Amino acid sequence: MSTTPTVVLVHGAFADAASWSGVIEELQSHGVPVIAPPNPLRGLASDAAYVASVASQIDGPVVLVGHSYGGALITVAGTTENVVGLVYVAAYALEEGESLGELQGRFPLSPLVSNLKQWTYPVPGGEPAVEVTIAEDAFPSVFAADVPAEVTKILAAAQRPLAAAAFEEAASAAAWKTKPSWALVAGADNAINPEVERFGAKRAGATIVEIEGASHAVAVSQPKAVAELIRDAVRATG
């Protein structure tokens, strides 16, 4: 059993685990064990159950890190026994019984909402379900305004869609009530209103760091700063 917590990085919608590459490199260079599993992006309950199953199979303590929608997942999955801390990176920190739509609805909508493109995908034995991506021409300004243009073109092409139903599912638990939490607020986020990030983090009693001018893709643009906050959590819980 390791006493240094293993960091589990949970990506959000419109991204994949590669979005953590810079953060992983930073953590590994400091000897922090880390994995970045794929997030199914099919629904809050099922995705959180997947993250919880990953965490529970790790020997020793775990710090869960969630970006964006991933924050909602670690809020639920964080109740897993060996999870010792939560880190929110430009993320949603939900209350028990609250949905993404409810939390967002308390604040002015971000530019993301008017730039979503709908697709459908097959569901066994049922009607096709709806999933969403960010319109490619809007992706740079909405998701990654502080990332080089040549990188955002690749990110836009490789984005992973989120099931639309995920916006309406309520969180079955709020792990921040019993586990310590940290939060990074991206001050220039156009995907999630920074006020949503601040509100959730403050309500959770998180240790908060804010980066002015940071886009939603802060883990890509400023991996050192993100990794430093995660290392704070690892040091505090290890």
PDB file of C-alpha atoms in Angstrom:
ATOM      1  CA  MET A   1       0.000   0.000   0.000  1.00  0.00           C
ATOM      2  CA  SER A   2       1.456   3.320  -1.087  1.00  0.00           C
ATOM      3  CA  THR A   3       1.046   6.280   1.271  1.00  0.00           C
ATOM      4  CA  THR A   4       1.440   8.831  -1.543  1.00  0.00           C
ATOM      5  CA  PRO A   5      -2.033   9.166  -3.034  1.00  0.00           C
ATOM      6  CA  THR A   6      -2.482   8.127  -6.651  1.00  0.00           C
ATOM      7  CA  VAL A   7      -3.910  10.966  -8.718  1.00  0.00           C
ATOM      8  CA  VAL A   8      -6.799   9.998 -10.991  1.00  0.00           C
ATOM      9  CA  LEU A   9      -7.393  12.647 -13.666  1.00  0.00           C
ATOM     10  CA  VAL A  10     -10.961  12.756 -15.011  1.00  0.00           C
ATOM     11  CA  HIS A  11     -11.400  14.729 -18.230  1.00  0.00           C
ATOM     12  CA  GLY A  12     -14.642  16.480 -19.084  1.00  0.00           C
ATOM     13  CA  ALA A  13     -16.768  16.837 -22.187  1.00  0.00           C
ATOM     14  CA  PHE A  14     -15.348  17.828 -25.577  1.00  0.00           C
ATOM     15  CA  ALA A  15     -11.906  16.473 -24.590  1.00  0.00           C
ATOM     16  CA  ASP A  16     -10.131  13.212 -23.851  1.00  0.00           C
ATOM     17  CA  ALA A  17      -7.437  11.984 -21.467  1.00  0.00           C
ATOM     18  CA  ALA A  18      -4.703  13.431 -23.715  1.00  0.00           C
ATOM     19  CA  SER A  19      -5.800  16.893 -22.543  1.00  0.00           C
ATOM     20  CA  TRP A  20      -4.016  16.051 -19.263  1.00  0.00           C
ATOM     21  CA  SER A  21      -0.670  15.295 -20.992  1.00  0.00           C
ATOM     22  CA  GLY A  22       1.171  18.355 -19.662  1.00  0.00           C
ATOM     23  CA  VAL A  23      -0.213  17.838 -16.163  1.00  0.00           C
ATOM     24  CA  ILE A  24       0.760  14.141 -16.219  1.00  0.00           C
ATOM     25  CA  GLU A  25       4.305  15.055 -17.265  1.00  0.00           C
ATOM     26  CA  GLU A  26       4.572  17.537 -14.375  1.00  0.00           C
ATOM     27  CA  LEU A  27       3.221  15.095 -11.791  1.00  0.00           C
ATOM     28  CA  GLN A  28       5.437  12.244 -12.984  1.00  0.00           C
ATOM     29  CA  SER A  29       8.503  14.500 -12.831  1.00  0.00           C
ATOM     30  CA  HIS A  30       7.751  14.967  -9.114  1.00  0.00           C
ATOM     31  CA  GLY A  31       7.233  11.255  -8.476  1.00  0.00           C
ATOM     32  CA  VAL A  32       3.460  11.455  -8.103  1.00  0.00           C
ATOM     33  CA  PRO A  33       1.639   8.292  -9.278  1.00  0.00           C
ATOM     34  CA  VAL A  34      -1.048   9.246 -11.796  1.00  0.00           C
ATOM     35  CA  ILE A  35      -3.524   7.712 -14.224  1.00  0.00           C
ATOM     36  CA  ALA A  36      -5.976   9.377 -16.624  1.00  0.00           C
ATOM     37  CA  PRO A  37      -8.759   6.933 -17.506  1.00  0.00           C
ATOM     38  CA  PRO A  38     -11.260   7.552 -20.325  1.00  0.00           C
ATOM     39  CA  ASN A  39     -14.506   9.226 -19.279  1.00  0.00           C
ATOM     40  CA  PRO A  40     -17.453   7.538 -21.069  1.00  0.00           C
ATOM     41  CA  LEU A  41     -19.437  10.851 -21.252  1.00  0.00           C
ATOM     42  CA  ARG A  42     -22.745   8.979 -21.376  1.00  0.00           C
ATOM     43  CA  GLY A  43     -24.454  10.141 -18.174  1.00  0.00           C
ATOM     44  CA  LEU A  44     -23.707  11.428 -14.677  1.00  0.00           C
ATOM     45  CA  ALA A  45     -24.647   8.287 -12.730  1.00  0.00           C
ATOM     46  CA  SER A  46     -23.002   5.777 -15.068  1.00  0.00           C
ATOM     47  CA  ASP A  47     -19.866   7.882 -15.622  1.00  0.00           C
ATOM     48  CA  ALA A  48     -19.456   8.483 -11.874  1.00  0.00           C
ATOM     49  CA  ALA A  49     -19.861   4.751 -11.247  1.00  0.00           C
ATOM     50  CA  TYR A  50     -17.080   4.079 -13.744  1.00  0.00           C
ATOM     51  CA  VAL A  51     -14.749   6.604 -12.079  1.00  0.00           C
ATOM     52  CA  ALA A  52     -15.579   5.125  -8.663  1.00  0.00           C
ATOM     53  CA  SER A  53     -14.757   1.626  -9.934  1.00  0.00           C
ATOM     54  CA  VAL A  54     -11.368   2.818 -11.220  1.00  0.00           C
ATOM     55  CA  ALA A  55     -10.559   4.500  -7.886  1.00  0.00           C
ATOM     56  CA  SER A  56     -11.667   1.530  -5.789  1.00  0.00           C
ATOM     57  CA  GLN A  57      -9.309  -0.831  -7.636  1.00  0.00           C
ATOM     58  CA  ILE A  58      -6.224   1.269  -6.811  1.00  0.00           C
ATOM     59  CA  ASP A  59      -4.150   0.127  -3.824  1.00  0.00           C
ATOM     60  CA  GLY A  60      -3.859   2.972  -1.347  1.00  0.00           C
ATOM     61  CA  PRO A  61      -5.320   6.472  -1.183  1.00  0.00           C
ATOM     62  CA  VAL A  62      -6.608   8.346  -4.247  1.00  0.00           C
ATOM     63  CA  VAL A  63      -6.980  12.028  -5.078  1.00  0.00           C
ATOM     64  CA  LEU A  64      -9.656  12.529  -7.731  1.00  0.00           C
ATOM     65  CA  VAL A  65      -9.186  15.456 -10.116  1.00  0.00           C
ATOM     66  CA  GLY A  66     -12.058  16.541 -12.357  1.00  0.00           C
ATOM     67  CA  HIS A  67     -12.016  19.016 -15.221  1.00  0.00           C
ATOM     68  CA  SER A  68     -15.302  20.614 -16.287  1.00  0.00           C
ATOM     69  CA  TYR A  69     -18.047  17.922 -16.316  1.00  0.00           C
ATOM     70  CA  GLY A  70     -15.475  15.671 -14.661  1.00  0.00           C
ATOM     71  CA  GLY A  71     -15.982  17.774 -11.537  1.00  0.00           C
ATOM     72  CA  ALA A  72     -19.569  16.569 -11.299  1.00  0.00           C
ATOM     73  CA  LEU A  73     -18.324  12.987 -11.562  1.00  0.00           C
ATOM     74  CA  ILE A  74     -15.720  13.244  -8.803  1.00  0.00           C
ATOM     75  CA  THR A  75     -18.368  14.873  -6.594  1.00  0.00           C
ATOM     76  CA  VAL A  76     -20.293  11.589  -6.712  1.00  0.00           C
ATOM     77  CA  ALA A  77     -17.418   9.105  -7.151  1.00  0.00           C
ATOM     78  CA  GLY A  78     -15.484  10.773  -4.335  1.00  0.00           C
ATOM     79  CA  THR A  79     -17.586   8.952  -1.746  1.00  0.00           C
ATOM     80  CA  THR A  80     -15.498   5.852  -2.565  1.00  0.00           C
ATOM     81  CA  GLU A  81     -13.713   4.786   0.615  1.00  0.00           C
ATOM     82  CA  ASN A  82     -10.092   5.200  -0.506  1.00  0.00           C
ATOM     83  CA  VAL A  83     -10.633   8.663  -2.037  1.00  0.00           C
ATOM     84  CA  VAL A  84      -8.949  11.166   0.295  1.00  0.00           C
ATOM     85  CA  GLY A  85      -9.270  14.427  -1.655  1.00  0.00           C
ATOM     86  CA  LEU A  86     -10.975  16.164  -4.565  1.00  0.00           C
ATOM     87  CA  VAL A  87      -9.516  18.719  -6.980  1.00  0.00           C
ATOM     88  CA  TYR A  88     -11.790  20.746  -9.255  1.00  0.00           C
ATOM     89  CA  VAL A  89     -10.174  22.244 -12.378  1.00  0.00           C
ATOM     90  CA  ALA A  90     -12.464  24.756 -14.126  1.00  0.00           C
ATOM     91  CA  ALA A  91     -15.185  22.392 -13.005  1.00  0.00           C
ATOM     92  CA  TYR A  92     -18.690  21.881 -11.668  1.00  0.00           C
ATOM     93  CA  ALA A  93     -18.936  21.124  -7.949  1.00  0.00           C
ATOM     94  CA  LEU A  94     -22.532  19.975  -7.532  1.00  0.00           C
ATOM     95  CA  GLU A  95     -24.654  19.690  -4.406  1.00  0.00           C
ATOM     96  CA  GLU A  96     -26.426  16.404  -3.712  1.00  0.00           C
ATOM     97  CA  GLY A  97     -29.670  16.353  -5.719  1.00  0.00           C
ATOM     98  CA  GLU A  98     -28.484  19.118  -8.077  1.00  0.00           C
ATOM     99  CA  SER A  99     -27.958  18.825 -11.854  1.00  0.00           C
ATOM    100  CA  LEU A 100     -25.546  20.640 -14.143  1.00  0.00           C
ATOM    101  CA  GLY A 101     -28.489  22.476 -15.684  1.00  0.00           C
ATOM    102  CA  GLU A 102     -29.741  23.634 -12.281  1.00  0.00           C
ATOM    103  CA  LEU A 103     -26.347  24.928 -11.156  1.00  0.00           C
ATOM    104  CA  GLN A 104     -25.705  26.694 -14.475  1.00  0.00           C
ATOM    105  CA  GLY A 105     -29.210  28.148 -14.459  1.00  0.00           C
ATOM    106  CA  ARG A 106     -28.425  30.307 -11.436  1.00  0.00           C
ATOM    107  CA  PHE A 107     -25.945  32.379 -13.442  1.00  0.00           C
ATOM    108  CA  PRO A 108     -25.760  34.034 -16.888  1.00  0.00           C
ATOM    109  CA  LEU A 109     -25.144  31.440 -19.605  1.00  0.00           C
ATOM    110  CA  SER A 110     -21.672  31.077 -21.080  1.00  0.00           C
ATOM    111  CA  PRO A 111     -20.987  31.336 -24.854  1.00  0.00           C
ATOM    112  CA  LEU A 112     -20.785  27.526 -24.910  1.00  0.00           C
ATOM    113  CA  VAL A 113     -24.559  27.109 -24.758  1.00  0.00           C
ATOM    114  CA  SER A 114     -25.278  28.847 -28.078  1.00  0.00           C
ATOM    115  CA  ASN A 115     -22.430  27.032 -29.853  1.00  0.00           C
ATOM    116  CA  LEU A 116     -23.367  23.401 -29.258  1.00  0.00           C
ATOM    117  CA  LYS A 117     -23.917  21.083 -32.216  1.00  0.00           C
ATOM    118  CA  GLN A 118     -26.342  18.168 -31.822  1.00  0.00           C
ATOM    119  CA  TRP A 119     -25.709  14.638 -33.033  1.00  0.00           C
ATOM    120  CA  THR A 120     -27.499  11.354 -32.364  1.00  0.00           C
ATOM    121  CA  TYR A 121     -26.196   7.943 -31.347  1.00  0.00           C
ATOM    122  CA  PRO A 122     -27.890   4.524 -31.217  1.00  0.00           C
ATOM    123  CA  VAL A 123     -29.208   3.123 -27.950  1.00  0.00           C
ATOM    124  CA  PRO A 124     -29.840  -0.645 -27.858  1.00  0.00           C
ATOM    125  CA  GLY A 125     -33.569  -1.344 -27.990  1.00  0.00           C
ATOM    126  CA  GLY A 126     -34.577   2.313 -27.926  1.00  0.00           C
ATOM    127  CA  GLU A 127     -34.801   5.574 -29.846  1.00  0.00           C
ATOM    128  CA  PRO A 128     -31.522   7.298 -30.799  1.00  0.00           C
ATOM    129  CA  ALA A 129     -30.176   9.565 -28.043  1.00  0.00           C
ATOM    130  CA  VAL A 130     -28.782  13.083 -28.433  1.00  0.00           C
ATOM    131  CA  GLU A 131     -25.167  14.066 -27.831  1.00  0.00           C
ATOM    132  CA  VAL A 132     -23.454  17.436 -28.269  1.00  0.00           C
ATOM    133  CA  THR A 133     -20.110  18.843 -29.376  1.00  0.00           C
ATOM    134  CA  ILE A 134     -18.858  22.419 -29.720  1.00  0.00           C
ATOM    135  CA  ALA A 135     -19.147  23.860 -33.231  1.00  0.00           C
ATOM    136  CA  GLU A 136     -15.638  23.680 -34.685  1.00  0.00           C
ATOM    137  CA  ASP A 137     -15.454  27.356 -35.655  1.00  0.00           C
ATOM    138  CA  ALA A 138     -16.418  28.376 -32.098  1.00  0.00           C
ATOM    139  CA  PHE A 139     -14.193  25.844 -30.335  1.00  0.00           C
ATOM    140  CA  PRO A 140     -11.077  28.049 -30.022  1.00  0.00           C
ATOM    141  CA  SER A 141     -12.862  31.014 -28.424  1.00  0.00           C
ATOM    142  CA  VAL A 142     -15.210  28.934 -26.264  1.00  0.00           C
ATOM    143  CA  PHE A 143     -12.887  26.190 -25.049  1.00  0.00           C
ATOM    144  CA  ALA A 144      -9.253  27.148 -25.522  1.00  0.00           C
ATOM    145  CA  ALA A 145      -8.733  30.863 -26.153  1.00  0.00           C
ATOM    146  CA  ASP A 146      -5.253  30.839 -24.556  1.00  0.00           C
ATOM    147  CA  VAL A 147      -4.007  27.786 -26.497  1.00  0.00           C
ATOM    148  CA  PRO A 148      -2.070  28.163 -29.802  1.00  0.00           C
ATOM    149  CA  ALA A 149      -4.331  28.087 -32.879  1.00  0.00           C
ATOM    150  CA  GLU A 150      -2.652  25.025 -34.401  1.00  0.00           C
ATOM    151  CA  VAL A 151      -3.327  23.095 -31.183  1.00  0.00           C
ATOM    152  CA  THR A 152      -6.969  24.173 -30.915  1.00  0.00           C
ATOM    153  CA  LYS A 153      -7.611  22.941 -34.465  1.00  0.00           C
ATOM    154  CA  ILE A 154      -6.504  19.471 -33.371  1.00  0.00           C
ATOM    155  CA  LEU A 155      -8.472  19.637 -30.116  1.00  0.00           C
ATOM    156  CA  ALA A 156     -11.611  20.682 -32.013  1.00  0.00           C
ATOM    157  CA  ALA A 157     -11.263  17.795 -34.461  1.00  0.00           C
ATOM    158  CA  ALA A 158     -10.662  15.248 -31.678  1.00  0.00           C
ATOM    159  CA  GLN A 159     -13.314  16.435 -29.213  1.00  0.00           C
ATOM    160  CA  ARG A 160     -15.521  13.786 -27.634  1.00  0.00           C
ATOM    161  CA  PRO A 161     -19.283  14.398 -27.424  1.00  0.00           C
ATOM    162  CA  LEU A 162     -21.321  14.458 -24.218  1.00  0.00           C
ATOM    163  CA  ALA A 163     -24.745  12.826 -23.942  1.00  0.00           C
ATOM    164  CA  ALA A 164     -27.256  15.680 -23.658  1.00  0.00           C
ATOM    165  CA  ALA A 165     -29.108  13.819 -20.894  1.00  0.00           C
ATOM    166  CA  ALA A 166     -26.106  14.365 -18.601  1.00  0.00           C
ATOM    167  CA  PHE A 167     -27.151  18.008 -18.122  1.00  0.00           C
ATOM    168  CA  GLU A 168     -30.385  16.958 -16.395  1.00  0.00           C
ATOM    169  CA  GLU A 169     -29.158  14.116 -14.146  1.00  0.00           C
ATOM    170  CA  ALA A 170     -28.962  14.949 -10.446  1.00  0.00           C
ATOM    171  CA  ALA A 171     -25.899  14.130  -8.353  1.00  0.00           C
ATOM    172  CA  SER A 172     -26.632  11.285  -5.924  1.00  0.00           C
ATOM    173  CA  ALA A 173     -23.988  12.465  -3.430  1.00  0.00           C
ATOM    174  CA  ALA A 174     -21.625  15.361  -2.676  1.00  0.00           C
ATOM    175  CA  ALA A 175     -18.295  13.936  -1.524  1.00  0.00           C
ATOM    176  CA  TRP A 176     -16.916  17.395  -0.669  1.00  0.00           C
ATOM    177  CA  LYS A 177     -19.070  17.309   2.462  1.00  0.00           C
ATOM    178  CA  THR A 178     -16.756  14.689   3.973  1.00  0.00           C
ATOM    179  CA  LYS A 179     -13.532  14.970   1.892  1.00  0.00           C
ATOM    180  CA  PRO A 180     -11.174  17.975   1.601  1.00  0.00           C
ATOM    181  CA  SER A 181     -11.265  19.789  -1.724  1.00  0.00           C
ATOM    182  CA  TRP A 182      -9.242  22.197  -3.841  1.00  0.00           C
ATOM    183  CA  ALA A 183     -10.412  24.229  -6.826  1.00  0.00           C
ATOM    184  CA  LEU A 184      -8.874  26.127  -9.703  1.00  0.00           C
ATOM    185  CA  VAL A 185     -11.095  28.822 -11.197  1.00  0.00           C
ATOM    186  CA  ALA A 186     -10.320  29.768 -14.814  1.00  0.00           C
ATOM    187  CA  GLY A 187     -10.951  33.527 -14.800  1.00  0.00           C
ATOM    188  CA  ALA A 188     -11.589  33.847 -18.550  1.00  0.00           C
ATOM    189  CA  ASP A 189     -13.575  30.629 -19.016  1.00  0.00           C
ATOM    190  CA  ASN A 190     -16.102  30.832 -21.878  1.00  0.00           C
ATOM    191  CA  ALA A 191     -17.363  27.250 -21.486  1.00  0.00           C
ATOM    192  CA  ILE A 192     -18.404  27.434 -17.824  1.00  0.00           C
ATOM    193  CA  ASN A 193     -19.192  30.851 -16.367  1.00  0.00           C
ATOM    194  CA  PRO A 194     -16.373  31.466 -13.848  1.00  0.00           C
ATOM    195  CA  GLU A 195     -19.088  32.497 -11.376  1.00  0.00           C
ATOM    196  CA  VAL A 196     -20.385  28.917 -11.504  1.00  0.00           C
ATOM    197  CA  GLU A 197     -16.897  27.634 -10.672  1.00  0.00           C
ATOM    198  CA  ARG A 198     -16.435  30.135  -7.821  1.00  0.00           C
ATOM    199  CA  PHE A 199     -19.868  29.435  -6.346  1.00  0.00           C
ATOM    200  CA  GLY A 200     -19.430  25.658  -6.356  1.00  0.00           C
ATOM    201  CA  ALA A 201     -15.902  25.827  -4.963  1.00  0.00           C
ATOM    202  CA  LYS A 202     -16.865  28.233  -2.176  1.00  0.00           C
ATOM    203  CA  ARG A 203     -19.915  26.141  -1.262  1.00  0.00           C
ATOM    204  CA  ALA A 204     -17.692  23.063  -1.076  1.00  0.00           C
ATOM    205  CA  GLY A 205     -15.298  24.847   1.272  1.00  0.00           C
ATOM    206  CA  ALA A 206     -12.489  24.256  -1.219  1.00  0.00           C
ATOM    207  CA  THR A 207      -9.048  25.826  -1.121  1.00  0.00           C
ATOM    208  CA  ILE A 208      -9.383  28.092  -4.169  1.00  0.00           C
ATOM    209  CA  VAL A 209      -6.806  29.320  -6.682  1.00  0.00           C
ATOM    210  CA  GLU A 210      -7.918  31.623  -9.484  1.00  0.00           C
ATOM    211  CA  ILE A 211      -5.939  32.201 -12.680  1.00  0.00           C
ATOM    212  CA  GLU A 212      -6.918  35.413 -14.445  1.00  0.00           C
ATOM    213  CA  GLY A 213      -7.009  35.110 -18.218  1.00  0.00           C
ATOM    214  CA  ALA A 214      -7.122  31.296 -18.152  1.00  0.00           C
ATOM    215  CA  SER A 215      -9.455  29.597 -20.611  1.00  0.00           C
ATOM    216  CA  HIS A 216     -11.494  26.453 -19.984  1.00  0.00           C
ATOM    217  CA  ALA A 217      -8.514  24.471 -21.332  1.00  0.00           C
ATOM    218  CA  VAL A 218      -6.293  25.639 -18.463  1.00  0.00           C
ATOM    219  CA  ALA A 219      -4.841  22.128 -18.045  1.00  0.00           C
ATOM    220  CA  VAL A 220      -3.502  22.422 -21.605  1.00  0.00           C
ATOM    221  CA  SER A 221      -2.367  26.058 -21.436  1.00  0.00           C
ATOM    222  CA  GLN A 222      -1.036  26.111 -17.867  1.00  0.00           C
ATOM    223  CA  PRO A 223      -0.187  22.532 -16.840  1.00  0.00           C
ATOM    224  CA  LYS A 224       2.394  23.614 -14.256  1.00  0.00           C
ATOM    225  CA  ALA A 225      -0.158  25.663 -12.313  1.00  0.00           C
ATOM    226  CA  VAL A 226      -2.730  22.874 -12.458  1.00  0.00           C
ATOM    227  CA  ALA A 227      -0.173  20.264 -11.371  1.00  0.00           C
ATOM    228  CA  GLU A 228       0.973  22.483  -8.491  1.00  0.00           C
ATOM    229  CA  LEU A 229      -2.561  22.644  -7.075  1.00  0.00           C
ATOM    230  CA  ILE A 230      -2.883  18.873  -7.431  1.00  0.00           C
ATOM    231  CA  ARG A 231       0.458  18.429  -5.645  1.00  0.00           C
ATOM    232  CA  ASP A 232      -0.857  20.635  -2.815  1.00  0.00           C
ATOM    233  CA  ALA A 233      -3.751  18.181  -2.453  1.00  0.00           C
ATOM    234  CA  VAL A 234      -1.415  15.181  -2.581  1.00  0.00           C
ATOM    235  CA  ARG A 235       0.873  16.689   0.084  1.00  0.00           C
ATOM    236  CA  ALA A 236      -2.085  17.540   2.326  1.00  0.00           C
ATOM    237  CA  THR A 237      -3.640  14.079   2.114  1.00  0.00           C
ATOM    238  CA  GLY A 238      -0.524  11.874   1.870  1.00  0.00           C
TER     239      GLY A 238
END
